[in-house]
């Protein structure tokens, strides 16, 4: 049979968080402390001095460079070498420059451990850039003046040559025209020269907005973040690391915790999830109105449906019907709730008006009679090693060995015959037996029973043990009708019902009762 429960990854992750929340909190605290305090910057403080310049708005012409190009000129090449020379050959601070094309501004920054030295460096590099741009303007103006003077000299020589030709031939009209043209060019050259001499040096292409100011430089990376920001980031990273660790631990933990994992391990649907409980008086049945009893009533429904199906099949085959239905309850190991399941299942079946026989088939460690009530030896209806009689639960009788034994072989043989006889006197027979991975008793009884119910305890039974138990039963062709998961955490399974269990006694919290005592 295939499990009926679908695995919900989100529910699994939430379950991991609920189970491993101390790891998540510890990892988050460690991460917050590591980045918040241990991640703070160490060593001497660094300072940054900035000198800001702007394109001179008083110029009517363009300077020929973009601000991004000026940033390169300011920090590299000839200007950087000249600034280094003015600083004495060494630059005690790191220099960088950046431009803002939208505002037309340029920022020169110097970073180092000495704020005064950084201010001096930033100012020096800014002044060298301004002087360099101004010297280009001076050179351009001088080139214009030199060109005008050269033009006057050339025009003067041409005029002298034309005048010599006229003097030699005064009546030659061509010589006269050439002289007049040379004179005109000479006059123009004189005017251009006078204009060039009157030109003033244009305003500096850039000017300083303010001299360099120094402040503490924010450390790069995490060191530049505030303590709360680093702590928050560290806490988040720590929580993620803790969640990864929790997932790893949960993957290594092979214990069954949920009905989905139980169904997967056993290979049968989970027909009952019994919430974690602590019975008020040790070995006793849960109150009839409790959620524990309600969980076992669900198991009763499955047994009754299987019983009805068996009767219908018997009638179709012409066999004798309406004989007692035998149910074997087994668990992989001890203390997983098997005996408690037998007792509560028998009591819930008796509630329906059925005659129920509970069989104490665990001869090594019998405990069923402690839950249901031991019949008086003097009223026992069967002589010899067996005791059969009524229990404290109405409509429930019990059959049990008078004494426990470590060699139950003869009891197992007798029990097979007794079960066949008991089918005529009881509607349902529920058998408690030794754990299947501890003893072979349950496998020997399988040919005498109709149904087998597997029991696992949450956070105790391992998936490998459950799978092995199911495999052994299938090898002897047992009819596995389902599994019961006991001691299920209310926080994981039953919290959404919104009720508590009044018979628990003192609570550890609103959603989870005190840890249950060990049950078999």
Coordinates of C-alpha atoms in Angstrom, one line a residue:
X1 CA 0.0 0.0 0.0
X2 CA 1.2 3.5 -0.7
X3 CA 1.2 6.3 1.9
X4 CA -1.8 8.5 1.9
X5 CA 0.0 11.6 3.2
X6 CA 1.7 13.9 0.7
X7 CA 5.0 15.4 1.8
X8 CA 4.8 19.2 2.1
X9 CA 8.3 20.8 1.8
X10 CA 7.1 24.0 3.5
X11 CA 5.7 22.1 6.4
X12 CA 9.0 20.1 6.7
X13 CA 11.0 23.3 6.8
X14 CA 8.7 24.8 9.4
X15 CA 9.1 21.6 11.4
X16 CA 12.8 21.9 11.2
X17 CA 12.7 25.5 12.5
X18 CA 10.4 24.4 15.4
X19 CA 12.6 21.5 16.3
X20 CA 16.0 23.2 15.9
X21 CA 15.2 26.8 16.9
X22 CA 17.9 27.0 19.5
X23 CA 20.5 26.4 16.8
X24 CA 19.0 29.2 14.6
X25 CA 19.0 31.6 17.6
X26 CA 22.6 30.7 18.6
X27 CA 23.8 31.0 15.0
X28 CA 22.1 34.4 14.6
X29 CA 23.6 35.7 17.8
X30 CA 27.1 34.5 16.8
X31 CA 26.7 36.1 13.4
X32 CA 25.5 39.4 14.9
X33 CA 28.4 39.5 17.3
X34 CA 30.9 38.5 14.7
X35 CA 30.0 41.2 12.2
X36 CA 28.7 43.8 14.7
X37 CA 31.7 43.9 17.0
X38 CA 34.5 41.6 15.8
X39 CA 34.0 43.0 12.3
X40 CA 34.6 46.6 13.3
X41 CA 37.6 48.4 11.6
X42 CA 40.9 48.1 13.3
X43 CA 44.2 50.1 13.0
X44 CA 44.7 53.9 12.7
X45 CA 42.0 56.1 11.3
X46 CA 42.3 57.3 7.7
X47 CA 41.3 60.8 6.5
X48 CA 40.2 62.1 3.2
X49 CA 40.8 65.7 2.0
X50 CA 38.7 67.0 -0.9
X51 CA 39.3 70.0 -3.1
X52 CA 36.5 70.9 -5.4
X53 CA 36.8 72.9 -8.7
X54 CA 34.3 74.2 -11.2
X55 CA 34.5 75.3 -14.8
X56 CA 34.9 79.0 -14.8
X57 CA 31.6 80.6 -15.8
X58 CA 33.4 83.8 -16.7
X59 CA 34.9 82.3 -19.9
X60 CA 33.1 82.9 -23.1
X61 CA 34.9 80.0 -24.9
X62 CA 35.2 76.4 -24.1
X63 CA 38.2 75.0 -22.4
X64 CA 38.6 72.1 -24.8
X65 CA 38.3 69.3 -22.2
X66 CA 35.4 67.4 -20.5
X67 CA 35.4 67.2 -16.7
X68 CA 36.1 63.5 -17.0
X69 CA 39.2 64.3 -19.1
X70 CA 40.2 66.9 -16.6
X71 CA 40.0 64.2 -13.8
X72 CA 42.5 62.2 -15.7
X73 CA 44.8 65.2 -16.3
X74 CA 44.6 66.2 -12.6
X75 CA 45.8 62.8 -11.2
X76 CA 48.1 61.4 -13.9
X77 CA 50.8 62.4 -16.4
X78 CA 52.8 65.6 -16.4
X79 CA 50.5 67.4 -13.9
X80 CA 50.9 64.6 -11.4
X81 CA 54.7 64.6 -11.8
X82 CA 54.8 68.4 -11.3
X83 CA 52.6 68.2 -8.2
X84 CA 54.8 65.5 -6.8
X85 CA 57.9 67.7 -7.4
X86 CA 56.2 70.6 -5.6
X87 CA 55.5 68.3 -2.6
X88 CA 59.1 67.5 -2.3
X89 CA 59.3 64.4 -4.5
X90 CA 56.9 62.2 -2.4
X91 CA 53.1 62.1 -2.1
X92 CA 52.1 61.0 1.4
X93 CA 48.5 60.4 0.5
X94 CA 46.6 58.5 -2.2
X95 CA 45.2 60.8 -4.9
X96 CA 42.1 60.4 -7.1
X97 CA 39.9 62.7 -9.1
X98 CA 36.3 62.4 -10.3
X99 CA 34.2 64.7 -12.4
X100 CA 30.5 65.5 -12.5
X101 CA 29.6 66.4 -16.1
X102 CA 26.1 67.6 -15.2
X103 CA 27.4 70.2 -12.7
X104 CA 30.7 70.9 -14.4
X105 CA 32.6 70.2 -11.2
X106 CA 35.8 68.3 -10.5
X107 CA 36.7 66.7 -7.1
X108 CA 40.3 65.9 -6.2
X109 CA 40.6 63.6 -3.2
X110 CA 43.6 62.7 -1.1
X111 CA 43.4 59.8 1.5
X112 CA 46.0 59.2 4.2
X113 CA 46.6 59.0 7.9
X114 CA 47.7 62.7 8.3
X115 CA 44.8 65.1 7.6
X116 CA 47.0 68.2 7.2
X117 CA 49.2 66.4 4.7
X118 CA 46.1 65.2 2.8
X119 CA 44.8 68.8 2.6
X120 CA 48.2 70.0 1.3
X121 CA 48.3 67.2 -1.4
X122 CA 44.7 67.9 -2.6
X123 CA 45.4 71.7 -2.8
X124 CA 48.7 71.2 -4.6
X125 CA 47.2 68.9 -7.3
X126 CA 44.3 71.3 -7.8
X127 CA 46.6 74.3 -8.2
X128 CA 48.9 72.5 -10.6
X129 CA 45.9 71.6 -12.7
X130 CA 44.7 75.2 -12.8
X131 CA 48.2 76.5 -13.6
X132 CA 48.5 73.9 -16.3
X133 CA 45.3 75.0 -18.0
X134 CA 46.2 78.7 -17.6
X135 CA 49.6 78.1 -19.2
X136 CA 47.9 76.6 -22.2
X137 CA 46.0 79.8 -22.5
X138 CA 49.2 81.9 -22.2
X139 CA 50.9 79.8 -24.9
X140 CA 47.9 80.2 -27.2
X141 CA 47.9 84.0 -26.7
X142 CA 51.6 84.2 -27.3
X143 CA 51.3 82.1 -30.4
X144 CA 48.7 84.6 -31.8
X145 CA 50.9 87.6 -31.0
X146 CA 54.0 86.0 -32.6
X147 CA 51.9 85.2 -35.7
X148 CA 50.7 88.8 -35.9
X149 CA 54.3 90.1 -35.6
X150 CA 55.5 87.6 -38.3
X151 CA 52.7 88.8 -40.6
X152 CA 53.8 92.4 -40.2
X153 CA 57.4 91.5 -41.0
X154 CA 56.3 89.6 -44.0
X155 CA 54.1 92.4 -45.3
X156 CA 56.8 94.9 -44.7
X157 CA 59.3 92.9 -46.8
X158 CA 56.7 92.5 -49.6
X159 CA 56.0 96.3 -49.5
X160 CA 59.7 97.1 -49.7
X161 CA 60.2 94.8 -52.7
X162 CA 57.2 96.3 -54.5
X163 CA 58.4 99.9 -53.9
X164 CA 61.9 99.1 -55.3
X165 CA 60.2 97.9 -58.5
X166 CA 58.1 101.1 -58.8
X167 CA 61.3 103.2 -58.2
X168 CA 63.0 101.5 -61.1
X169 CA 60.1 101.9 -63.5
X170 CA 57.8 104.7 -62.2
X171 CA 55.5 104.6 -65.1
X172 CA 54.8 100.8 -64.9
X173 CA 51.2 100.5 -63.8
X174 CA 51.6 96.9 -62.9
X175 CA 54.3 97.7 -60.4
X176 CA 52.3 100.5 -59.0
X177 CA 49.3 98.2 -58.5
X178 CA 51.4 95.5 -56.8
X179 CA 52.9 98.2 -54.5
X180 CA 49.4 99.5 -53.5
X181 CA 48.3 95.9 -52.7
X182 CA 51.4 95.2 -50.6
X183 CA 50.7 98.5 -48.8
X184 CA 47.2 97.5 -48.0
X185 CA 48.3 94.1 -46.7
X186 CA 50.9 95.8 -44.5
X187 CA 48.3 98.1 -43.0
X188 CA 46.1 95.1 -42.2
X189 CA 49.0 93.2 -40.6
X190 CA 49.8 96.3 -38.5
X191 CA 46.1 96.5 -37.3
X192 CA 46.1 92.7 -36.5
X193 CA 49.3 93.1 -34.6
X194 CA 48.0 96.0 -32.6
X195 CA 44.8 94.0 -31.8
X196 CA 46.8 90.9 -30.7
X197 CA 49.0 93.1 -28.5
X198 CA 45.9 94.6 -26.8
X199 CA 44.4 91.1 -26.0
X200 CA 44.3 90.1 -22.3
X201 CA 44.9 86.7 -20.9
X202 CA 41.4 85.0 -20.5
X203 CA 40.1 83.9 -17.1
X204 CA 41.4 80.6 -15.8
X205 CA 39.5 77.6 -17.3
X206 CA 38.6 76.4 -13.8
X207 CA 38.5 77.9 -10.4
X208 CA 38.4 76.5 -6.9
X209 CA 35.0 76.4 -5.1
X210 CA 36.7 75.9 -1.7
X211 CA 40.1 74.8 -0.5
X212 CA 40.6 71.2 0.7
X213 CA 38.9 70.1 3.9
X214 CA 39.7 66.8 5.7
X215 CA 37.4 64.4 7.4
X216 CA 37.6 60.8 8.6
X217 CA 37.3 58.4 5.7
X218 CA 34.7 55.7 5.9
X219 CA 36.3 52.2 5.8
X220 CA 35.6 50.2 2.7
X221 CA 33.3 47.1 2.9
X222 CA 31.8 46.0 6.2
X223 CA 34.0 48.4 8.1
X224 CA 32.1 51.3 6.6
X225 CA 28.7 50.1 7.9
X226 CA 27.3 51.1 11.3
X227 CA 27.3 48.6 14.2
X228 CA 23.5 48.0 14.0
X229 CA 23.8 47.4 10.2
X230 CA 26.6 45.0 10.6
X231 CA 24.9 43.3 13.5
X232 CA 21.7 42.9 11.5
X233 CA 23.6 41.5 8.5
X234 CA 25.5 39.2 10.7
X235 CA 22.4 38.0 12.4
X236 CA 20.7 37.3 9.0
X237 CA 23.7 35.4 7.7
X238 CA 24.1 33.5 11.0
X239 CA 20.4 32.5 10.9
X240 CA 20.8 31.2 7.3
X241 CA 23.9 29.3 8.4
X242 CA 22.0 27.9 11.4
X243 CA 19.1 26.9 9.2
X244 CA 21.5 25.0 6.9
X245 CA 23.0 23.3 10.0
X246 CA 19.6 22.4 11.2
X247 CA 18.6 20.9 7.9
X248 CA 21.8 18.9 8.0
X249 CA 21.1 17.6 11.5
X250 CA 17.6 16.9 10.6
X251 CA 18.7 14.9 7.5
X252 CA 21.0 12.9 9.7
X253 CA 18.3 12.3 12.3
X254 CA 16.4 9.2 11.1
X255 CA 13.8 9.3 13.8
X256 CA 10.1 9.5 12.7
X257 CA 8.5 12.8 13.7
X258 CA 5.6 13.3 11.4
X259 CA 2.8 11.1 9.9
X260 CA 4.3 11.7 6.4
X261 CA 7.6 10.2 7.4
X262 CA 5.9 7.4 9.2
X263 CA 3.8 6.5 6.2
X264 CA 6.9 6.6 4.0
X265 CA 8.9 4.4 6.3
X266 CA 6.2 1.8 6.9
X267 CA 4.8 1.9 3.4
X268 CA 1.2 2.1 4.7
X269 CA -1.1 5.1 5.5
X270 CA -1.1 6.5 9.0
X271 CA -4.5 5.7 10.4
X272 CA -4.0 7.4 13.8
X273 CA -2.0 10.2 15.3
X274 CA -2.0 10.1 19.0
X275 CA -1.0 13.4 20.6
X276 CA 1.6 13.6 23.3
X277 CA 0.1 12.8 26.7
X278 CA 0.8 11.9 30.3
X279 CA -1.8 9.7 31.8
X280 CA -3.0 10.9 35.2
X281 CA -2.4 7.6 37.2
X282 CA 0.4 5.8 35.4
X283 CA -1.0 2.7 33.6
X284 CA -4.5 3.8 32.9
X285 CA -6.8 4.6 30.0
X286 CA -7.2 8.1 28.8
X287 CA -10.5 9.8 29.6
X288 CA -13.3 9.1 27.1
X289 CA -13.6 12.8 26.1
X290 CA -9.9 13.3 25.5
X291 CA -8.3 13.8 22.1
X292 CA -6.1 10.7 22.8
X293 CA -9.2 8.5 22.9
X294 CA -10.5 10.4 19.8
X295 CA -7.4 9.4 17.9
X296 CA -7.9 5.8 18.8
X297 CA -11.5 6.0 17.6
X298 CA -10.1 6.8 14.2
X299 CA -8.1 3.5 14.4
X300 CA -11.3 1.8 15.4
X301 CA -13.1 3.0 12.3
X302 CA -10.3 1.5 10.1
X303 CA -10.6 -1.8 12.0
X304 CA -14.3 -1.9 11.6
X305 CA -14.1 -1.2 7.9
X306 CA -11.6 -3.9 7.4
X307 CA -13.8 -6.3 9.4
X308 CA -16.8 -5.5 7.2
X309 CA -14.8 -6.0 4.1
X310 CA -13.6 -9.4 5.4
X311 CA -17.1 -10.5 6.1
X312 CA -18.3 -9.5 2.7
X313 CA -15.5 -11.4 1.0
X314 CA -16.2 -14.4 3.2
X315 CA -19.9 -14.4 2.2
X316 CA -19.0 -14.1 -1.5
X317 CA -16.7 -17.1 -1.2
X318 CA -19.4 -19.1 0.7
X319 CA -17.3 -19.2 3.9
X320 CA -18.7 -18.9 7.4
X321 CA -19.1 -15.2 8.2
X322 CA -19.6 -13.1 11.3
X323 CA -16.7 -14.8 13.1
X324 CA -14.4 -12.7 15.3
X325 CA -12.0 -10.4 13.6
X326 CA -8.4 -10.7 14.8
X327 CA -6.1 -7.7 14.8
X328 CA -2.4 -8.0 15.7
X329 CA -0.7 -4.8 17.0
X330 CA 3.1 -4.7 16.6
X331 CA 5.9 -2.2 16.9
X332 CA 9.5 -2.3 15.7
X333 CA 11.0 -1.9 19.2
X334 CA 10.0 -1.5 22.9
X335 CA 8.4 1.5 24.5
X336 CA 6.8 2.8 21.3
X337 CA 3.1 2.7 22.5
X338 CA 2.1 -0.8 21.3
X339 CA 0.5 -1.9 24.6
X340 CA -1.2 1.4 25.1
X341 CA -2.6 1.2 21.5
X342 CA -4.0 -2.3 22.2
X343 CA -5.7 -1.2 25.4
X344 CA -7.3 2.0 23.9
X345 CA -8.3 0.2 20.7
X346 CA -10.0 -2.5 22.7
X347 CA -11.8 0.1 24.8
X348 CA -12.9 2.1 21.8
X349 CA -14.2 -1.0 20.1
X350 CA -16.2 -1.9 23.2
X351 CA -17.8 1.6 23.1
X352 CA -19.5 0.4 19.9
X353 CA -21.2 -2.4 21.7
X354 CA -18.8 -5.1 20.5
X355 CA -17.5 -8.0 22.5
X356 CA -13.8 -7.5 22.6
X357 CA -11.0 -9.9 23.7
X358 CA -7.6 -8.3 24.5
X359 CA -4.8 -10.8 24.2
X360 CA -1.6 -10.3 26.3
X361 CA 0.8 -11.8 23.8
X362 CA 4.0 -10.2 25.1
X363 CA 5.0 -13.0 27.5
X364 CA 8.4 -11.6 28.3
X365 CA 7.2 -8.2 29.5
X366 CA 3.4 -8.3 30.0
X367 CA 1.7 -5.0 30.9
X368 CA -1.6 -5.1 29.1
X369 CA -3.4 -6.2 32.3
X370 CA -2.0 -3.2 34.2
X371 CA -3.9 -0.9 31.8
X372 CA -7.2 -2.8 31.4
X373 CA -7.3 -4.5 34.8
X374 CA -6.2 -8.1 35.7
X375 CA -8.9 -10.6 36.2
X376 CA -9.0 -12.5 39.6
X377 CA -7.2 -15.8 39.5
X378 CA -10.0 -17.5 41.4
X379 CA -12.5 -16.5 38.7
X380 CA -10.3 -17.5 35.8
X381 CA -12.3 -19.6 33.3
X382 CA -9.3 -21.5 31.9
X383 CA -7.2 -23.9 33.9
X384 CA -3.5 -24.3 33.4
X385 CA -1.1 -21.5 32.4
X386 CA -3.7 -19.2 31.0
X387 CA -6.1 -16.6 32.7
X388 CA -9.2 -15.5 30.9
X389 CA -11.6 -13.1 32.5
X390 CA -13.3 -9.7 32.4
X391 CA -11.3 -6.5 32.8
X392 CA -12.2 -3.1 34.3
X393 CA -13.5 -2.0 30.9
X394 CA -17.1 -3.1 30.1
X395 CA -17.4 -5.6 27.2
X396 CA -13.6 -6.2 27.2
X397 CA -12.1 -9.5 28.4
X398 CA -8.5 -10.4 28.6
X399 CA -6.5 -13.6 28.0
X400 CA -3.0 -13.7 29.5
X401 CA -0.3 -16.0 30.7
X402 CA -0.3 -16.6 34.5
X403 CA 3.5 -16.0 34.6
X404 CA 6.0 -14.3 32.3
X405 CA 8.6 -16.4 30.5
X406 CA 11.6 -16.0 28.3
X407 CA 10.7 -19.0 26.3
X408 CA 7.2 -18.4 24.9
X409 CA 7.2 -21.0 22.2
X410 CA 4.6 -23.2 23.8
X411 CA 2.4 -20.2 24.6
X412 CA 2.5 -19.1 21.0
X413 CA 1.3 -22.6 19.8
X414 CA -1.5 -22.6 22.4
X415 CA -2.4 -19.1 21.5
X416 CA -3.0 -20.0 17.9
X417 CA -5.6 -22.6 18.9
X418 CA -7.2 -20.3 21.5
X419 CA -7.6 -17.6 18.9
X420 CA -9.5 -19.9 16.6
X421 CA -11.8 -20.9 19.4
X422 CA -12.2 -17.3 20.6
X423 CA -13.5 -16.1 17.2
X424 CA -16.9 -17.7 18.0
X425 CA -17.3 -15.8 21.2
X426 CA -16.0 -12.3 20.4
X427 CA -16.5 -9.8 17.7
X428 CA -13.0 -8.4 17.7
X429 CA -9.8 -9.8 19.2
X430 CA -6.8 -7.4 19.6
X431 CA -3.4 -8.9 20.3
X432 CA -0.5 -7.3 22.1
X433 CA 2.8 -9.0 21.3
X434 CA 6.6 -8.6 21.7
X435 CA 8.4 -6.0 19.4
X436 CA 9.0 -7.5 16.0
X437 CA 12.7 -6.5 15.8
X438 CA 13.3 -8.0 19.3
X439 CA 11.4 -11.3 19.1
X440 CA 9.9 -13.6 16.5
X441 CA 6.5 -13.9 18.3
X442 CA 4.6 -11.6 16.1
X443 CA 5.7 -13.2 12.9
X444 CA 4.6 -16.7 14.2
X445 CA 1.1 -15.3 15.0
X446 CA 0.6 -13.7 11.5
X447 CA -1.1 -16.8 10.0
X448 CA -3.8 -16.6 12.8
X449 CA -4.8 -13.0 12.4
X450 CA -6.7 -10.9 9.8
X451 CA -5.1 -7.5 10.1
X452 CA -1.8 -6.1 11.4
X453 CA -1.4 -2.6 12.7
X454 CA 2.1 -1.1 13.1
X455 CA 2.9 1.4 15.9
X456 CA 5.7 3.9 16.0
X457 CA 6.6 6.6 18.6
X458 CA 7.3 10.1 17.4
X459 CA 10.9 11.1 17.9
X460 CA 11.8 7.6 19.0
X461 CA 11.2 5.1 16.2
X462 CA 13.7 5.3 13.4
X463 CA 12.8 5.1 9.7
X464 CA 15.2 2.2 9.2
X465 CA 13.5 0.2 12.1
X466 CA 10.1 1.0 10.7
X467 CA 11.0 -0.1 7.2
X468 CA 12.6 -3.3 8.5
X469 CA 9.5 -4.2 10.6
X470 CA 7.2 -3.6 7.6
X471 CA 9.5 -5.7 5.4
X472 CA 9.5 -8.7 7.8
X473 CA 5.7 -8.6 8.0
X474 CA 5.3 -8.4 4.2
X475 CA 7.6 -11.4 3.8
X476 CA 5.1 -13.5 5.8
X477 CA 2.2 -12.0 3.8
X478 CA 0.7 -10.0 6.7
X479 CA -2.3 -7.8 5.8
X480 CA -0.9 -4.3 6.9
X481 CA -3.9 -2.0 7.3
X482 CA -2.1 1.0 8.6
X483 CA 0.2 2.6 11.2
X484 CA -0.4 4.5 14.4
X485 CA 2.0 7.3 15.4
X486 CA 2.0 7.9 19.2
X487 CA 3.3 10.8 21.3
X488 CA 2.9 13.2 18.4
X489 CA 4.0 16.8 19.3
X490 CA 0.9 19.0 19.6
X491 CA 2.9 21.9 18.3
X492 CA 3.6 20.1 15.0
X493 CA 0.3 18.3 14.4
X494 CA -2.6 19.3 16.7
X495 CA -2.1 22.9 17.4
X496 CA -4.6 24.0 14.8
X497 CA -7.4 22.4 16.6
X498 CA -7.2 25.1 19.3
X499 CA -7.9 22.9 22.3
X500 CA -6.0 21.5 25.2
X501 CA -6.2 18.2 27.0
X502 CA -7.7 18.7 30.4
X503 CA -6.2 15.5 31.9
X504 CA -2.6 16.4 31.3
X505 CA -2.1 18.2 34.6
X506 CA 0.6 20.9 34.6
X507 CA 1.6 22.2 31.3
X508 CA 5.0 23.3 30.0
X509 CA 3.4 25.7 27.6
X510 CA 0.1 26.6 25.9
X511 CA 0.5 24.2 23.1
X512 CA 2.6 21.3 24.4
X513 CA 2.0 19.2 27.6
X514 CA 4.5 17.8 30.0
X515 CA 6.7 15.1 28.4
X516 CA 4.9 11.8 28.4
X517 CA 6.1 8.8 30.4
X518 CA 7.5 5.9 28.5
X519 CA 5.0 3.6 26.9
X520 CA 5.4 0.3 25.3

